[in-house]
């Protein structure tokens, strides 16, 4: 009886763990094929494609709930290429929109006498292109049989293993052979770029994967081997900085096994020359449990816990959501010392949430072999493998129930408590990090700690942290960004309102007199500056208790007024201290002689207080040529306004007739030289 009870408890425990694993785990999707699937690509959470052996092309528009076989749409175009029924295996797929994409792979002709297949090679790489989502395809590489030619040049690649498009027009393809294919027109033409760096006599080269971060900078990974010892494969990573004209091997550990995939996470538009490539987030995976990560000192191994009694896994593909959250898929043999032949293969999935510092093995481990993985954000992932296997992983993103600060009205330099209430349908343990960003008020990013169930909403879990409002925080209402990240990289964003009470310096107004000013004349620069403080009980400004604050300095950059040729960050800038002689908050500085060139300038002015706050503004000043006589209202010409000013100032010295004669003689001139 005890044995039966123990067995029942064990079964219930296993079922419980299985249910919990599948609540947020991998589930099978019906592919409708038994062909080996080699690659998968999703352009969003709903629309994706998978390709494989026997010319297989699958399509879904509902996240994989239903997969449609588009193989026939590609097969009807293959006879255009050769006059025989070929064997086609697709290894790669990528789309740049819902309608436009490419598949690539290998074509093998039936075994027959060489003269019957001439002028066609027995095997060659192939690239197909679609502009209707896969409904129809056109051959782009190696050649189109519809072209009227008698001799077809042998393609450089006997098979294509990967294809990568940086933009809708710029892409590359790699495979078996000493070349990288490049296109700059969406695949209408492909240029074969030689790649040679092998030191092995009679070497063969297989490029398994390629990634690019700009039209100039890209990587390839794969393996090379001697034709006389094909099982001894030596892995490599090579990089180009000139668009594939030349290639150099990266720095990596010796005696690497075959490498199958490379992943790079970087905003590619910010990288041009890759001077600091080690700052990229990059990984490469391959056989014998190889995981490599790019560091300042080259590629280094990343390790993972693994039982000694279990065969080491072989990794086929990796994909990352960001620089922290990523996946690896592949397979392992079931037994270390097999008693049955062949040794069964088991699917293997690894996951990390810290950039690979720690890798965790997924509990999913059914029989089979996984060949590729595709992500759609941080909520969905698909992996494909042999015998038509497609599995789907779905993650529920976190939600922010509410977020607030106590107190909401707080003085600079005082402490505040942040509260963020979070909901995650995958359970509270799925939350990786909750943060409040205080950089807007001069602080740091604060990480909150899990407290307890939110009493206000029992579906949510409360996170809390205590932080100090920086002493130099500006006065007023601030919206501090809140971010919640789960262990798969899915994020929720919000804001916390904080009103900071503090005194700080404020430049309210600036001006110059006269403005514009003539070359060789003097000009008075002025700025109205005050201390901005919270309102007191009677509506007047008041200082926070225990704080002493004064206006420290008000300074202006007069470099351009003096015509000094000096860049904005150079030490030759001429900075003047402004003064408030009357104590009315108007700070002034007199430039005795303006020597700058004619034009309009914005002179930087800034004020600081004794607590360290700073406020910035500009004084706009115009400079006009020095030779304008009778320009009473200085604007660089003489017009009716100037005559009116002249008459008002000197009416006791001239009669109206003299003014009329003056206007007739000089009123039409733009400027009079002194």
XYZ file of C-alpha atoms in Angstrom:
674
model
C 0.000 0.000 0.000
C 2.840 2.354 0.916
C 4.511 1.586 -2.426
C 1.311 2.404 -4.313
C 0.915 5.658 -2.366
C 4.508 6.651 -3.053
C 4.069 5.846 -6.751
C 0.886 7.935 -6.916
C 2.600 10.878 -5.241
C 5.510 10.579 -7.683
C 3.156 10.524 -10.687
C 1.281 13.566 -9.371
C 4.564 15.383 -8.796
C 5.751 14.632 -12.332
C 2.424 15.731 -13.789
C 2.567 18.907 -11.717
C 6.071 19.730 -12.901
C 5.085 18.957 -16.501
C 2.059 21.212 -16.259
C 4.120 23.993 -14.768
C 6.764 23.595 -17.478
C 4.145 23.846 -20.205
C 2.378 26.813 -18.553
C 5.365 28.758 -19.773
C 7.300 26.398 -21.986
C 7.662 24.818 -25.392
C 4.691 23.272 -27.169
C 4.485 21.403 -30.463
C 2.848 22.881 -33.543
C 1.598 20.815 -36.476
C 3.846 21.423 -39.457
C 2.099 19.023 -41.813
C 5.404 17.648 -43.100
C 7.918 14.987 -42.166
C 10.793 16.730 -43.948
C 13.742 18.022 -41.952
C 13.250 21.737 -41.276
C 16.498 23.726 -41.316
C 15.587 27.383 -40.803
C 12.737 29.549 -39.513
C 12.049 33.292 -39.690
C 9.263 35.427 -38.177
C 8.696 39.039 -39.139
C 6.260 39.580 -36.246
C 4.322 37.512 -33.705
C 1.924 36.232 -36.362
C 3.674 35.902 -39.741
C 6.550 33.506 -40.346
C 8.175 31.009 -42.697
C 10.070 27.718 -42.241
C 12.166 25.919 -44.863
C 13.813 22.517 -45.124
C 14.670 19.471 -47.168
C 12.739 18.276 -50.232
C 12.145 21.896 -51.266
C 9.926 22.486 -48.234
C 8.579 26.000 -47.647
C 5.982 26.521 -44.916
C 4.039 29.702 -44.111
C 1.892 30.837 -41.177
C -0.088 34.001 -40.543
C -1.446 33.098 -37.098
C 1.689 32.448 -35.064
C 1.913 28.810 -36.105
C -1.579 27.687 -35.223
C -1.772 26.614 -38.857
C 1.137 26.099 -41.252
C 0.510 26.203 -45.020
C 2.783 24.311 -47.430
C 4.116 26.604 -50.190
C 6.598 24.071 -51.556
C 4.776 23.672 -54.841
C 5.134 27.398 -55.572
C 8.931 26.986 -55.558
C 9.097 23.580 -57.230
C 7.395 24.847 -60.380
C 10.283 27.251 -60.937
C 13.099 24.751 -60.470
C 12.666 23.132 -63.936
C 13.541 26.550 -65.408
C 16.990 26.079 -63.964
C 17.878 22.640 -65.286
C 16.157 20.220 -67.656
C 16.115 17.465 -65.005
C 14.138 16.818 -61.865
C 16.514 18.103 -59.160
C 16.705 17.424 -55.421
C 16.415 20.703 -53.518
C 17.151 21.404 -49.875
C 16.543 24.877 -48.419
C 18.857 25.929 -45.583
C 17.983 29.605 -45.022
C 15.064 32.035 -45.187
C 14.745 35.772 -44.550
C 12.061 38.363 -45.258
C 12.344 42.147 -45.159
C 8.599 42.763 -45.320
C 5.365 40.806 -45.263
C 5.723 40.194 -49.007
C 9.395 40.299 -49.978
C 11.879 37.626 -48.975
C 14.429 35.017 -50.007
C 15.081 31.316 -49.483
C 18.442 29.713 -50.187
C 19.906 26.247 -50.175
C 21.311 23.513 -52.378
C 20.295 21.774 -55.604
C 21.547 18.272 -56.469
C 21.000 16.640 -59.831
C 20.231 12.929 -60.178
C 23.260 10.706 -60.566
C 23.822 10.151 -64.288
C 26.594 10.224 -66.817
C 28.501 13.563 -66.789
C 27.877 14.180 -70.476
C 24.106 14.031 -69.915
C 24.147 16.847 -67.372
C 26.574 19.101 -69.212
C 26.848 22.069 -68.980
C 25.305 21.878 -65.493
C 27.296 20.988 -62.328
C 26.014 18.098 -60.221
C 25.340 20.330 -57.201
C 25.155 24.074 -56.682
C 23.770 26.764 -54.384
C 20.443 28.394 -55.157
C 18.614 31.587 -54.112
C 14.920 32.180 -54.784
C 13.138 35.520 -54.362
C 9.463 36.306 -53.765
C 7.471 39.529 -53.799
C 4.117 38.083 -52.765
C 4.891 36.384 -49.450
C 5.873 33.078 -51.057
C 3.010 32.617 -53.504
C 5.474 32.686 -56.399
C 9.265 32.620 -56.711
C 11.956 33.728 -59.124
C 15.466 32.287 -59.343
C 18.200 34.840 -58.607
C 21.264 32.623 -58.225
C 23.208 30.997 -59.819
C 21.630 31.620 -63.235
C 18.310 31.708 -64.960
C 17.786 28.989 -67.627
C 15.505 31.357 -69.492
C 18.613 33.313 -70.528
C 19.727 32.358 -74.002
C 23.268 31.080 -73.465
C 25.075 27.855 -74.255
C 27.648 27.881 -71.460
C 26.740 28.332 -67.825
C 29.656 29.277 -65.506
C 30.045 27.000 -62.520
C 28.826 28.803 -59.360
C 31.366 29.434 -56.595
C 29.122 27.820 -53.963
C 28.021 24.205 -54.153
C 25.452 24.959 -51.464
C 24.162 27.995 -49.530
C 23.819 27.719 -45.747
C 22.785 31.233 -44.710
C 21.421 34.468 -46.141
C 21.350 37.863 -44.418
C 19.864 41.180 -45.558
C 20.859 44.384 -43.788
C 18.382 46.447 -45.786
C 15.850 45.748 -48.506
C 18.580 45.974 -51.136
C 21.853 45.056 -49.384
C 22.477 41.425 -48.487
C 24.938 38.542 -48.379
C 24.837 34.758 -48.675
C 27.399 32.161 -47.596
C 27.809 28.425 -48.056
C 30.135 25.689 -49.210
C 32.978 27.249 -51.143
C 35.608 29.985 -51.121
C 33.270 32.943 -51.717
C 30.749 35.255 -50.109
C 27.831 36.366 -52.273
C 26.931 40.078 -52.169
C 24.035 42.051 -53.640
C 23.253 45.760 -53.622
C 20.044 45.599 -55.637
C 17.835 43.189 -53.752
C 19.322 40.094 -55.349
C 18.838 41.014 -59.011
C 22.562 40.379 -59.318
C 24.907 38.575 -56.926
C 28.634 39.238 -56.880
C 31.012 36.489 -55.761
C 33.626 37.876 -53.335
C 36.574 35.487 -52.834
C 37.403 34.553 -49.254
C 40.753 32.851 -48.722
C 42.619 32.460 -45.456
C 43.065 28.705 -45.048
C 46.466 27.243 -44.206
C 45.333 23.648 -44.660
C 46.649 21.938 -47.816
C 43.836 20.850 -50.131
C 41.372 22.612 -47.829
C 37.628 22.787 -48.184
C 35.643 25.643 -46.686
C 32.087 25.730 -45.343
C 30.623 29.040 -44.198
C 27.646 28.274 -41.962
C 26.425 31.737 -40.913
C 26.989 35.454 -41.557
C 25.951 38.678 -39.808
C 26.628 42.310 -40.766
C 26.305 45.547 -38.803
C 26.989 47.919 -41.716
C 27.703 47.675 -45.456
C 31.404 47.452 -44.567
C 31.606 45.391 -41.374
C 30.528 41.753 -41.203
C 31.417 38.294 -39.861
C 31.309 34.729 -41.103
C 31.636 31.518 -39.074
C 32.043 27.936 -40.188
C 34.737 25.316 -40.539
C 37.542 24.180 -42.816
C 38.846 20.693 -43.384
C 41.351 18.699 -45.392
C 39.834 16.728 -48.254
C 41.895 13.749 -47.092
C 40.566 13.941 -43.494
C 37.033 15.264 -43.745
C 36.041 14.378 -40.173
C 38.673 16.707 -38.705
C 36.818 20.007 -38.928
C 38.434 23.177 -37.595
C 36.091 26.020 -36.712
C 36.837 29.690 -37.396
C 35.447 33.223 -37.112
C 36.463 35.784 -39.756
C 35.682 39.496 -40.082
C 35.761 42.078 -42.850
C 35.975 45.857 -42.463
C 35.888 46.747 -46.154
C 32.681 45.173 -47.389
C 34.158 41.725 -48.064
C 37.154 42.767 -50.149
C 39.453 41.272 -47.499
C 38.907 38.973 -44.529
C 40.882 38.348 -41.335
C 40.413 35.711 -38.701
C 39.331 37.024 -35.302
C 41.114 36.268 -32.051
C 39.591 33.098 -30.597
C 40.665 29.919 -28.727
C 42.733 27.351 -30.592
C 41.320 24.127 -32.011
C 37.715 25.198 -32.265
C 35.216 22.604 -33.461
C 32.741 23.337 -36.229
C 30.858 26.604 -35.646
C 27.280 26.807 -36.910
C 25.847 30.219 -36.061
C 26.714 33.764 -35.025
C 24.463 36.378 -33.399
C 25.163 40.099 -33.007
C 22.946 42.536 -31.122
C 23.810 46.160 -31.849
C 22.128 49.279 -33.272
C 23.895 48.835 -36.622
C 23.291 52.426 -37.759
C 25.635 53.655 -35.000
C 28.557 51.516 -36.156
C 30.610 52.433 -39.212
C 34.236 51.415 -38.819
C 34.014 48.960 -35.896
C 36.962 50.499 -34.055
C 35.460 49.209 -30.811
C 33.956 45.959 -32.032
C 34.591 44.311 -28.665
C 31.758 46.451 -27.269
C 29.254 44.617 -29.432
C 27.078 41.933 -27.916
C 28.018 38.894 -30.002
C 27.924 35.107 -29.602
C 28.845 32.093 -31.727
C 27.881 28.458 -31.128
C 28.923 25.092 -32.511
C 29.750 21.488 -31.853
C 31.025 20.009 -28.571
C 29.049 22.459 -26.450
C 30.892 25.469 -27.842
C 29.551 28.879 -26.784
C 31.770 31.866 -27.585
C 31.245 35.488 -26.524
C 33.025 38.513 -27.983
C 35.075 40.469 -25.415
C 37.700 43.200 -25.461
C 40.340 40.483 -25.789
C 38.647 38.478 -28.523
C 36.242 35.553 -28.414
C 36.117 33.688 -25.089
C 34.327 30.524 -23.992
C 31.127 30.734 -21.976
C 30.446 27.733 -19.761
C 27.332 25.958 -18.557
C 26.568 23.310 -15.941
C 26.344 19.818 -17.419
C 26.222 16.312 -15.891
C 29.414 14.307 -16.373
C 27.420 11.214 -17.279
C 25.631 12.884 -20.185
C 27.031 13.403 -23.727
C 28.047 16.990 -24.528
C 25.452 18.789 -26.709
C 26.046 20.143 -30.192
C 24.645 23.626 -30.802
C 23.171 24.601 -34.163
C 21.658 28.068 -33.678
C 21.423 31.008 -31.289
C 19.215 34.083 -31.134
C 19.000 36.990 -28.673
C 16.256 39.458 -27.783
C 18.790 42.034 -26.538
C 22.263 42.000 -25.008
C 21.039 39.931 -22.036
C 18.277 37.510 -23.018
C 18.957 34.740 -25.510
C 18.477 31.118 -26.591
C 20.556 28.281 -28.036
C 19.172 25.137 -29.682
C 20.747 21.920 -30.873
C 20.882 18.272 -29.876
C 22.772 15.708 -27.845
C 23.105 11.970 -27.938
C 20.970 10.218 -25.362
C 23.561 7.844 -23.903
C 27.213 8.328 -23.071
C 27.844 4.628 -23.630
C 25.012 3.543 -25.916
C 23.663 0.037 -25.786
C 21.511 0.566 -28.859
C 22.388 1.735 -32.362
C 21.918 4.341 -33.533
C 22.224 6.358 -30.332
C 18.981 8.394 -30.096
C 19.284 12.164 -30.435
C 17.635 14.478 -27.909
C 16.547 18.089 -28.486
C 18.555 20.565 -26.424
C 17.545 24.133 -25.514
C 19.550 26.608 -23.437
C 18.481 30.029 -22.129
C 20.253 33.002 -20.515
C 19.030 36.260 -18.982
C 22.462 37.791 -18.279
C 24.259 37.721 -21.622
C 25.566 34.194 -21.138
C 27.241 34.583 -17.759
C 24.878 31.804 -16.707
C 23.211 29.375 -19.103
C 20.274 27.262 -18.012
C 19.053 24.077 -19.659
C 15.392 24.055 -20.612
C 13.409 21.112 -19.220
C 12.169 20.436 -22.751
C 14.215 17.483 -24.026
C 12.238 15.228 -26.328
C 13.792 12.947 -28.920
C 14.927 14.750 -32.021
C 17.302 17.383 -33.354
C 16.715 21.150 -33.449
C 18.321 23.146 -36.263
C 17.233 26.764 -35.820
C 15.379 29.242 -33.605
C 13.580 32.511 -34.400
C 12.338 35.171 -31.977
C 9.529 37.685 -32.301
C 10.391 40.141 -29.561
C 10.592 38.767 -26.044
C 7.196 37.063 -26.035
C 7.427 34.384 -28.749
C 10.033 31.935 -30.020
C 9.914 29.118 -32.563
C 12.410 26.290 -33.046
C 12.455 23.872 -35.976
C 14.164 20.537 -36.460
C 14.307 17.184 -38.171
C 11.193 15.238 -39.149
C 9.037 18.362 -39.452
C 9.360 19.412 -35.832
C 8.142 22.921 -34.942
C 7.890 23.964 -31.297
C 6.630 27.282 -29.963
C 7.463 29.140 -26.748
C 5.145 31.864 -25.485
C 5.947 34.291 -22.691
C 3.377 36.521 -21.003
C 4.848 40.016 -20.696
C 4.702 41.768 -17.317
C 2.207 44.524 -16.555
C 2.504 47.499 -14.209
C -0.601 47.655 -12.025
C 0.352 50.994 -10.465
C 3.434 53.001 -9.515
C 3.837 55.847 -7.042
C 6.169 57.670 -4.646
C 5.781 58.490 -0.958
C 5.895 61.361 -0.352
C 5.125 62.664 -3.816
C 6.139 66.191 -2.725
C 9.721 65.966 -1.472
C 12.582 68.349 -0.813
C 15.860 67.929 -2.661
C 18.311 65.999 -0.499
C 15.526 64.125 1.315
C 14.551 60.465 1.000
C 11.603 59.089 -0.910
C 10.089 55.597 -1.209
C 9.223 54.200 -4.621
C 6.475 51.582 -5.014
C 5.759 49.584 -8.189
C 2.991 46.988 -8.295
C 3.575 44.309 -10.961
C 1.502 41.530 -12.504
C 2.878 38.613 -14.527
C 0.650 35.707 -15.625
C 3.720 33.453 -15.671
C 4.087 33.988 -11.926
C 5.922 36.492 -9.720
C 9.150 34.478 -9.957
C 9.306 35.367 -13.659
C 10.086 39.014 -12.850
C 13.807 39.683 -13.248
C 14.146 43.375 -12.432
C 12.069 46.439 -11.492
C 13.788 49.837 -11.762
C 13.119 53.560 -11.414
C 15.374 55.856 -13.473
C 16.313 59.022 -11.543
C 18.729 60.372 -14.178
C 16.275 63.142 -15.066
C 16.882 64.706 -11.647
C 20.588 63.938 -11.438
C 20.379 60.528 -9.782
C 21.006 56.897 -10.723
C 18.859 53.937 -11.715
C 17.293 52.451 -8.573
C 16.459 48.744 -8.443
C 13.410 47.828 -6.374
C 13.086 44.731 -4.216
C 10.134 42.399 -4.008
C 8.082 42.960 -0.871
C 4.701 41.235 -0.687
C 1.319 40.935 -2.311
C -0.202 44.286 -3.226
C -3.119 44.768 -0.827
C -4.759 47.189 -3.264
C -4.713 44.581 -6.060
C -4.126 40.992 -4.964
C -3.280 39.932 -8.511
C -0.145 42.042 -8.280
C 3.143 41.884 -6.371
C 4.619 44.980 -4.766
C 8.230 46.131 -5.271
C 9.789 48.835 -3.103
C 12.984 50.899 -2.772
C 14.152 53.903 -0.761
C 16.252 56.541 -2.522
C 17.548 60.036 -1.872
C 16.482 62.887 -4.113
C 19.763 64.472 -5.299
C 20.543 67.835 -3.712
C 20.940 69.386 -7.165
C 17.582 68.197 -8.469
C 15.709 70.959 -10.322
C 12.533 72.397 -8.849
C 9.191 71.179 -10.162
C 7.223 68.110 -11.301
C 9.237 65.242 -12.781
C 8.089 61.992 -14.440
C 10.613 59.283 -13.557
C 10.674 56.295 -15.984
C 9.751 52.894 -14.526
C 10.762 49.622 -16.227
C 9.850 46.027 -15.436
C 11.783 43.212 -17.190
C 10.992 39.503 -17.017
C 13.450 36.652 -17.429
C 12.799 36.434 -21.185
C 13.462 40.124 -21.767
C 9.831 41.257 -22.115
C 9.346 44.747 -20.692
C 6.644 46.974 -19.254
C 7.155 50.713 -18.915
C 5.519 53.382 -16.765
C 6.187 56.590 -14.821
C 6.276 57.833 -11.243
C 5.398 61.446 -10.520
C 7.664 63.300 -8.096
C 7.458 67.016 -7.248
C 10.846 68.250 -6.062
C 10.863 71.244 -3.708
C 14.136 73.145 -3.879
C 15.700 76.534 -4.523
C 17.680 76.951 -7.703
C 19.064 79.764 -9.809
C 17.023 80.909 -12.807
C 17.901 83.235 -15.730
C 14.613 84.996 -16.479
C 15.637 87.396 -19.257
C 18.647 88.602 -21.275
C 19.311 91.603 -23.505
C 22.001 93.875 -24.984
C 22.119 97.682 -25.483
C 22.511 98.913 -28.148
C 21.418 96.028 -30.302
C 22.641 95.813 -32.997
C 25.955 97.401 -32.111
C 28.445 98.989 -34.490
C 31.946 97.622 -34.879
C 34.298 99.631 -32.705
C 31.487 100.690 -30.349
C 30.689 99.402 -26.889
C 27.754 97.295 -25.802
C 26.186 96.511 -22.431
C 25.234 92.842 -21.895
C 22.556 92.165 -19.273
C 20.805 89.180 -17.628
C 17.959 89.147 -15.119
C 18.730 86.394 -12.580
C 16.875 85.263 -9.456
C 16.548 82.327 -7.084
C 13.505 80.184 -7.785
C 12.179 78.772 -4.521
C 8.965 77.099 -3.353
C 6.118 79.370 -2.318
C 5.680 80.130 1.378
C 2.433 80.199 3.339
C 1.793 83.837 2.401
C 2.554 83.342 -1.264
C 6.097 84.656 -1.156
C 9.263 82.791 -2.029
C 10.812 80.992 0.926
C 13.948 78.910 1.424
C 13.798 75.264 2.580
C 14.536 74.980 6.266
C 18.210 74.646 7.140
C 19.475 75.607 3.667
C 21.550 78.644 2.735
C 21.578 79.559 -0.926
C 22.826 82.533 -2.906
C 23.565 83.363 -6.505
C 27.210 82.472 -6.910
C 28.283 83.542 -10.401
C 26.788 84.840 -13.637
C 29.119 84.552 -16.616
C 28.964 85.297 -20.354
C 31.066 84.102 -23.281
C 32.130 87.186 -25.323
C 34.538 85.388 -27.664
C 32.479 86.086 -30.799
C 31.931 89.746 -29.934
C 35.699 90.207 -29.951
C 36.193 88.284 -33.178
C 38.471 85.642 -31.637
C 38.788 82.510 -33.806
C 38.211 79.807 -31.177
C 36.182 76.592 -31.236
C 33.430 75.926 -28.666
C 35.534 73.392 -26.706
C 38.890 75.191 -26.887
C 40.735 76.892 -24.011
C 40.911 80.219 -25.855
C 37.297 81.146 -25.049
C 36.948 84.560 -23.394
C 34.622 84.334 -20.382
C 33.516 87.465 -18.501
C 32.000 87.689 -15.011
C 28.802 89.760 -14.890
C 28.035 91.888 -11.831
C 24.934 93.209 -10.066
C 26.028 96.649 -8.768
C 22.517 97.749 -7.752
C 21.460 94.470 -6.122
C 18.303 94.344 -8.228
C 19.095 90.991 -9.868
C 20.235 92.544 -13.158
C 23.753 91.342 -13.904
C 25.703 93.319 -16.502
C 28.995 93.413 -18.330
C 30.271 96.250 -20.561
C 32.205 95.297 -23.686
C 34.223 98.468 -24.353
C 35.017 97.744 -28.007
C 33.257 95.286 -30.285
C 35.734 93.898 -32.819
C 33.789 90.932 -34.201
C 32.578 90.552 -37.771
C 29.097 91.749 -38.810
C 26.400 89.193 -38.101
C 23.983 87.907 -35.480
C 25.356 86.006 -32.494
C 24.013 84.066 -29.511
C 26.385 84.557 -26.589
C 26.200 81.719 -24.003
C 25.374 82.953 -20.500
C 25.045 80.801 -17.395
C 24.330 81.315 -13.713
C 25.218 79.111 -10.728
C 24.141 79.157 -7.095
C 25.976 78.146 -3.939
C 24.244 74.717 -3.917
C 25.666 73.948 -7.347
C 22.568 74.412 -9.503
C 23.175 75.847 -12.949
C 20.894 77.531 -15.478
C 21.837 78.416 -19.049
C 20.613 80.887 -21.636
C 21.934 83.132 -24.458
C 22.199 86.862 -25.151
C 21.358 87.654 -28.784
C 23.514 90.434 -30.237
C 23.824 91.817 -33.775
C 26.980 93.494 -35.106
C 26.819 96.000 -37.989
C 29.622 97.695 -39.950
C 31.351 100.608 -38.257
C 31.029 103.152 -41.129
C 27.316 104.029 -40.929
C 26.908 107.807 -40.310
C 23.505 109.228 -39.406
C 22.261 105.668 -38.598
C 20.555 107.006 -35.468
C 18.514 103.822 -34.963
C 21.400 101.397 -35.727
C 20.247 98.809 -38.246
C 22.881 99.188 -40.967
C 21.099 101.703 -43.223
C 19.683 105.239 -43.201
C 15.931 105.544 -43.640
C 12.966 107.628 -42.520
C 13.210 106.342 -38.952
C 16.768 107.611 -38.675
C 15.745 111.035 -40.099
C 12.969 111.327 -37.552
C 15.353 110.531 -34.705
C 17.894 112.986 -36.151
C 15.282 115.742 -36.338
C 14.076 115.126 -32.780
C 17.551 115.207 -31.307
C 18.829 118.239 -33.214
C 15.661 120.318 -33.848
C 17.130 123.314 -32.037
C 20.141 123.307 -34.344
C 18.465 123.001 -37.744
C 15.379 124.378 -39.472
C 12.855 122.259 -41.390
C 14.261 123.431 -44.715
C 17.703 122.172 -43.775
C 16.228 118.769 -42.804
C 14.440 118.499 -46.145
C 17.688 119.311 -47.967
C 19.487 116.690 -45.795
C 16.870 114.047 -46.608
C 17.036 114.785 -50.311
C 20.794 114.454 -50.328
C 21.355 111.476 -48.010
C 18.038 109.678 -47.401
C 18.441 107.270 -50.314
C 21.885 105.952 -49.296
C 22.286 102.691 -47.405
C 25.309 103.747 -45.418
C 27.725 106.662 -45.067
C 31.372 106.047 -44.387
C 32.708 108.082 -41.528
